[in-house]
mmCIF file of C-alpha atoms in Angstrom:
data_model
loop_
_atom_site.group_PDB
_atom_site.id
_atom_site.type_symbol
_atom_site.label_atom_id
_atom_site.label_comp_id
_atom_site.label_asym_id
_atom_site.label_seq_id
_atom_site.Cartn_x
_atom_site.Cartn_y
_atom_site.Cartn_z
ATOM 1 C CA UNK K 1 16.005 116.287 21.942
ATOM 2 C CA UNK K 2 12.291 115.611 22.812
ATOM 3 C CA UNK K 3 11.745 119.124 23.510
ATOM 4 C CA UNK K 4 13.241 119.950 19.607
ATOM 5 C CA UNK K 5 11.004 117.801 18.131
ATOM 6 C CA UNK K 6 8.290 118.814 20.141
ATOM 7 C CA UNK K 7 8.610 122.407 19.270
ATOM 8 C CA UNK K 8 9.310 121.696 15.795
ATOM 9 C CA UNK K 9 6.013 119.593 16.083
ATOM 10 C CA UNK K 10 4.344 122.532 17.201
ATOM 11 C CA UNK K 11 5.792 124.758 14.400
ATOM 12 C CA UNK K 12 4.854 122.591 11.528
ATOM 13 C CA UNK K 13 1.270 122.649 13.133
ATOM 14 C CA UNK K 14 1.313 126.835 12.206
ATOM 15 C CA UNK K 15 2.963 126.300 8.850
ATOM 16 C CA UNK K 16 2.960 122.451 7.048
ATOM 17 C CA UNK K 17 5.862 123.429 4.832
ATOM 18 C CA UNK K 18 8.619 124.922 7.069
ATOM 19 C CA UNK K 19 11.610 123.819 6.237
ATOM 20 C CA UNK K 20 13.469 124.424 9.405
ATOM 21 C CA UNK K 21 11.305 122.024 12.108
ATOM 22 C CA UNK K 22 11.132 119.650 8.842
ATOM 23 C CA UNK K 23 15.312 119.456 8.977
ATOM 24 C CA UNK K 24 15.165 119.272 12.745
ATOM 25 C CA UNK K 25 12.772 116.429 12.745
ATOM 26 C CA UNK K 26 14.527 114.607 9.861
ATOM 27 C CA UNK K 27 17.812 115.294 11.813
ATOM 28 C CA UNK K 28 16.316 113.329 14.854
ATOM 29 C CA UNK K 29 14.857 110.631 13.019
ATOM 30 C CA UNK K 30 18.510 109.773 11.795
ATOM 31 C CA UNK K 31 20.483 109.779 14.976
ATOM 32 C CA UNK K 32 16.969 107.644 16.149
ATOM 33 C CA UNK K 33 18.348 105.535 13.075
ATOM 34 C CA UNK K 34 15.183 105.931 11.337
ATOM 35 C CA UNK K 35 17.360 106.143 8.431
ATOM 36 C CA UNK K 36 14.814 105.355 5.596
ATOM 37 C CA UNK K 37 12.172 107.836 7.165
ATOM 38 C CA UNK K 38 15.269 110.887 7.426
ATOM 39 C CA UNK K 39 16.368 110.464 4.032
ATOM 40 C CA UNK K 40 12.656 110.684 2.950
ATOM 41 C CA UNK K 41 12.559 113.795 4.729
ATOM 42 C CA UNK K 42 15.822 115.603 3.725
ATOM 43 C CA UNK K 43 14.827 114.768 0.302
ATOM 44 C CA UNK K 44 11.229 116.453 0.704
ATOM 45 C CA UNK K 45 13.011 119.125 2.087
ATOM 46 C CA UNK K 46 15.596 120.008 -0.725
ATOM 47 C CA UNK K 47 12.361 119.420 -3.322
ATOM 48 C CA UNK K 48 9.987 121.487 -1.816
ATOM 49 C CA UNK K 49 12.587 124.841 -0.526
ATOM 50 C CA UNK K 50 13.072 127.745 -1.898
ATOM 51 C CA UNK K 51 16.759 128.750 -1.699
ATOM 52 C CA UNK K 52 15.824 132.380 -2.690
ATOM 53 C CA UNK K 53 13.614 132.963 -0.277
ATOM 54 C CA UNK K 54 15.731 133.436 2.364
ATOM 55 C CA UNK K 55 14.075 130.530 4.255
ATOM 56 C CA UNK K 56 17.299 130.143 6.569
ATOM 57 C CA UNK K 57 17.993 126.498 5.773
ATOM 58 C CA UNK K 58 21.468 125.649 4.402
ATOM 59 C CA UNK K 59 21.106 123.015 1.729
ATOM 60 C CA UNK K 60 24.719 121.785 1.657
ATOM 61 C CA UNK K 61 24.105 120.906 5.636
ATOM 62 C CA UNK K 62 20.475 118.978 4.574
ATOM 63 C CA UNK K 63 22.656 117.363 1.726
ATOM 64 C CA UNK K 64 25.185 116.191 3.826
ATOM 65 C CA UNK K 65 22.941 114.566 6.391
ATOM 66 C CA UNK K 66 20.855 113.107 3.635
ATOM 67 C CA UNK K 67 24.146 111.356 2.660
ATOM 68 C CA UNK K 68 24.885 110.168 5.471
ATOM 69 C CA UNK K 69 21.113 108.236 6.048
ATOM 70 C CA UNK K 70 22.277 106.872 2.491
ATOM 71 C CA UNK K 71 25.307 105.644 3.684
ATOM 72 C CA UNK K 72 24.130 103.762 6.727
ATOM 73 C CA UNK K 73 21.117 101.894 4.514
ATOM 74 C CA UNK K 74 24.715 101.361 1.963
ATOM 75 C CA UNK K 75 22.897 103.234 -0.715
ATOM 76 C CA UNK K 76 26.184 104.379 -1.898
ATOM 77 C CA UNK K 77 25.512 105.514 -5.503
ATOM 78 C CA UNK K 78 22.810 108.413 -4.084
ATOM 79 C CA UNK K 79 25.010 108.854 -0.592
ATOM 80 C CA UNK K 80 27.708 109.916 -3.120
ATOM 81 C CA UNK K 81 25.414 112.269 -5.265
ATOM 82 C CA UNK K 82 24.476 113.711 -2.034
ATOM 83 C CA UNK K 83 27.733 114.398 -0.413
ATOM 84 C CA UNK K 84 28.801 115.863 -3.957
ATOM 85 C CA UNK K 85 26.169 118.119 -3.924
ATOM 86 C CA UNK K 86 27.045 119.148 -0.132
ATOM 87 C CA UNK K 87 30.354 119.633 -1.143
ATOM 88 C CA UNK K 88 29.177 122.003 -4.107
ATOM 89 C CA UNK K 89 27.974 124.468 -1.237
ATOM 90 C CA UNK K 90 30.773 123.921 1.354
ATOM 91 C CA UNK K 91 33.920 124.698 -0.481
ATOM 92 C CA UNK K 92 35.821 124.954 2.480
ATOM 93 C CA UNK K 93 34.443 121.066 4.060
ATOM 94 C CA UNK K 94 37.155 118.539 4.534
ATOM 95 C CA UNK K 95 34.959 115.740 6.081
ATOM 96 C CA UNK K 96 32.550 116.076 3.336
ATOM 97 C CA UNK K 97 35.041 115.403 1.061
ATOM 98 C CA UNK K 98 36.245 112.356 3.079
ATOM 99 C CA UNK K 99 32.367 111.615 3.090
ATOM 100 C CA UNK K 100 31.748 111.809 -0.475
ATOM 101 C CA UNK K 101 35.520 109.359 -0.963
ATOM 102 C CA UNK K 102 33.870 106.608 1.573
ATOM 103 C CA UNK K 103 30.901 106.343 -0.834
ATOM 104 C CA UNK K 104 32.622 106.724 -4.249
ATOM 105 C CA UNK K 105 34.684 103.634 -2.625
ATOM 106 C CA UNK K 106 32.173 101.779 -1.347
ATOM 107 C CA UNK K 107 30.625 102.218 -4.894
ATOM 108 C CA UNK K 108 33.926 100.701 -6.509
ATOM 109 C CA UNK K 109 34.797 104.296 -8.197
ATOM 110 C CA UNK K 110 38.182 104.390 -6.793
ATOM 111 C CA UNK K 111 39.508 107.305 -9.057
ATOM 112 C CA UNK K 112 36.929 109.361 -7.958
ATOM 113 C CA UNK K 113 36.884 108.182 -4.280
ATOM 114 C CA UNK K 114 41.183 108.862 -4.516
ATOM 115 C CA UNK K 115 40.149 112.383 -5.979
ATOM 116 C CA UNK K 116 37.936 113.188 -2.804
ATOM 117 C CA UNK K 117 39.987 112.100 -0.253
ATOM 118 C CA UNK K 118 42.786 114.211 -2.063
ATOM 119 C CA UNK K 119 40.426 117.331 -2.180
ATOM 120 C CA UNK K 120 39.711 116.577 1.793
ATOM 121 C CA UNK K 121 43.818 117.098 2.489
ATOM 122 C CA UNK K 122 43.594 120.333 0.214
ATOM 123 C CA UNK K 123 41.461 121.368 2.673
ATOM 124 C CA UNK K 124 42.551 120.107 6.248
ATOM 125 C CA UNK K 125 45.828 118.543 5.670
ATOM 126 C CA UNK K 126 45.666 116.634 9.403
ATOM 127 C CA UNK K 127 42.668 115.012 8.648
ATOM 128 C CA UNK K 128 43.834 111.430 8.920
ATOM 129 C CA UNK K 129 41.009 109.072 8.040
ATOM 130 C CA UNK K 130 41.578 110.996 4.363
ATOM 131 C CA UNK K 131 45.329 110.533 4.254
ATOM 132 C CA UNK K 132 45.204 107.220 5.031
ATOM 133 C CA UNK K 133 42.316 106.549 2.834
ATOM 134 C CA UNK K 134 44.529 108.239 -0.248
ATOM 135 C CA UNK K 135 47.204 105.874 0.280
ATOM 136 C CA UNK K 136 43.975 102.927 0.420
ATOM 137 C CA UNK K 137 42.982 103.924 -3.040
ATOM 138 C CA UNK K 138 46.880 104.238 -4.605
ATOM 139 C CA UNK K 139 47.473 100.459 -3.467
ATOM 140 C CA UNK K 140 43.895 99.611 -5.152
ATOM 141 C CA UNK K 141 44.695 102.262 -8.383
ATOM 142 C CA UNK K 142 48.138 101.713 -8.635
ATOM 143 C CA UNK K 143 48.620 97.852 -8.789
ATOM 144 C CA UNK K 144 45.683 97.792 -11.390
ATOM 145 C CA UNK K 145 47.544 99.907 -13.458
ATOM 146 C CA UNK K 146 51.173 98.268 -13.019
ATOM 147 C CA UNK K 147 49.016 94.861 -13.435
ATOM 148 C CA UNK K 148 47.885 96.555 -16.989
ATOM 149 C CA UNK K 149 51.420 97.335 -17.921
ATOM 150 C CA UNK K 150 51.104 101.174 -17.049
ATOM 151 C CA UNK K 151 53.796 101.449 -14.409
ATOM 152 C CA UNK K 152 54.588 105.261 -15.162
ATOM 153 C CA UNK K 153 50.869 105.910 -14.025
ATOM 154 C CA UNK K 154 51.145 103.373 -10.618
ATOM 155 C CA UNK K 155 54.480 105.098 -9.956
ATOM 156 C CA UNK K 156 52.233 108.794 -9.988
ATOM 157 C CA UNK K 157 49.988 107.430 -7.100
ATOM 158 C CA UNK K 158 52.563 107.059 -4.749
ATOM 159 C CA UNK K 159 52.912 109.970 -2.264
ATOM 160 C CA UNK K 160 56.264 111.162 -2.234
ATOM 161 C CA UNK K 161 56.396 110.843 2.045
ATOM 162 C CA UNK K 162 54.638 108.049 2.128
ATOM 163 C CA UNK K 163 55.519 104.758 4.530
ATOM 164 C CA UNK K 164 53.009 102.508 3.632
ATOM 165 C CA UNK K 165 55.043 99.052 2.868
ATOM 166 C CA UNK K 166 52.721 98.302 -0.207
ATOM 167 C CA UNK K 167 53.166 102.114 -1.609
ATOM 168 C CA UNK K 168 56.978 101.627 -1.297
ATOM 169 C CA UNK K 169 56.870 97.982 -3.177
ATOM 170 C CA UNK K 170 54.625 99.751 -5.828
ATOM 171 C CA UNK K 171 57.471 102.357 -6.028
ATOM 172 C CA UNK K 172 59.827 100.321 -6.468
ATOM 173 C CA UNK K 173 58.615 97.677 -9.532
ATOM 174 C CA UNK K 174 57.110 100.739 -11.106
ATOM 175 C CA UNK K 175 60.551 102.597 -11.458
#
């Protein structure tokens, strides 16, 4: 690791504004838990690129690491916006799905949050910490809406193999 960030040192030294020692030196800084200081720099990064210019940097990857510095300081409004921008470039990424889910939860916007982890099994149907996390956000969902007299709706939450206790209670005052 010191010998990345020394050579990416040594490469913003030639050019100020290369994007790739930039990422590897904001990349650092956040598993050095530098969070604040990353997050500045993934965001200087996706400002000041040029997508078109074939600079080599993949923005979903310096949008999903800028979500997850916004995470840890539990900046989950802008952690989400990130993650949903990572997961505009990555089609095919479960765990930023599952990513963008934890901070749409943590930012009480369960629907949203249920939607993500959903999208997350579309794409990697073993990926437990999502499945479990759908079933989180149908208990949550689902008793609000039985609570507001919408039972049909709680009843929709429910996964049909689910074995969640609460789930099955759910089920069964909502039919």
């Amino acid at each position: 690791r010191e010998q990345s960030a020394r050579d990416a040192r040594n490469a913003l030294a030639i050019d100020a504004d290369a994007p790739i020692p930039r990422f590897v030196l904001a990349t650092i800084a956040c598993h050095d838990q530098k969070f604040a200081d990353a997050a500045e720099s993934f965001r200087r990064i996706l400002r000041t690129g040029n997508p078109s210019a074939g600079d080599g940097l993949d923005r979903a990857e310096v949008s999903r690491e800028l979500g997850i510095c916004l995470y840890k300081m539990k900046e989950y409004d802008e952690a989400a916006e990130a993650f949903s921008m990572a997961a505009a470039g990555r089609d095919d990424d479960a765990m930023v799905r599952l990513f963008l889910g934890n901070a749409l939860a943590h930012s009480g916007r369960f629907e949203l949050a249920h939607d993500a982890y959903k999208a997350a099994l579309e794409r990697d149907p073993d990926l437990a910490d999502a499945r479990g996390n759908v079933e989180i956000m149908a208990v949550e969902i689902g008793y609000r809406h039985f609570d507001s007299g919408r039972p049909v709706e709680a009843l929709a939450l429910v996964p049909p193999q689910t074995t969640n206790t609460e789930l099955l209670f759910l089920k069964a005052v909502s039919e």
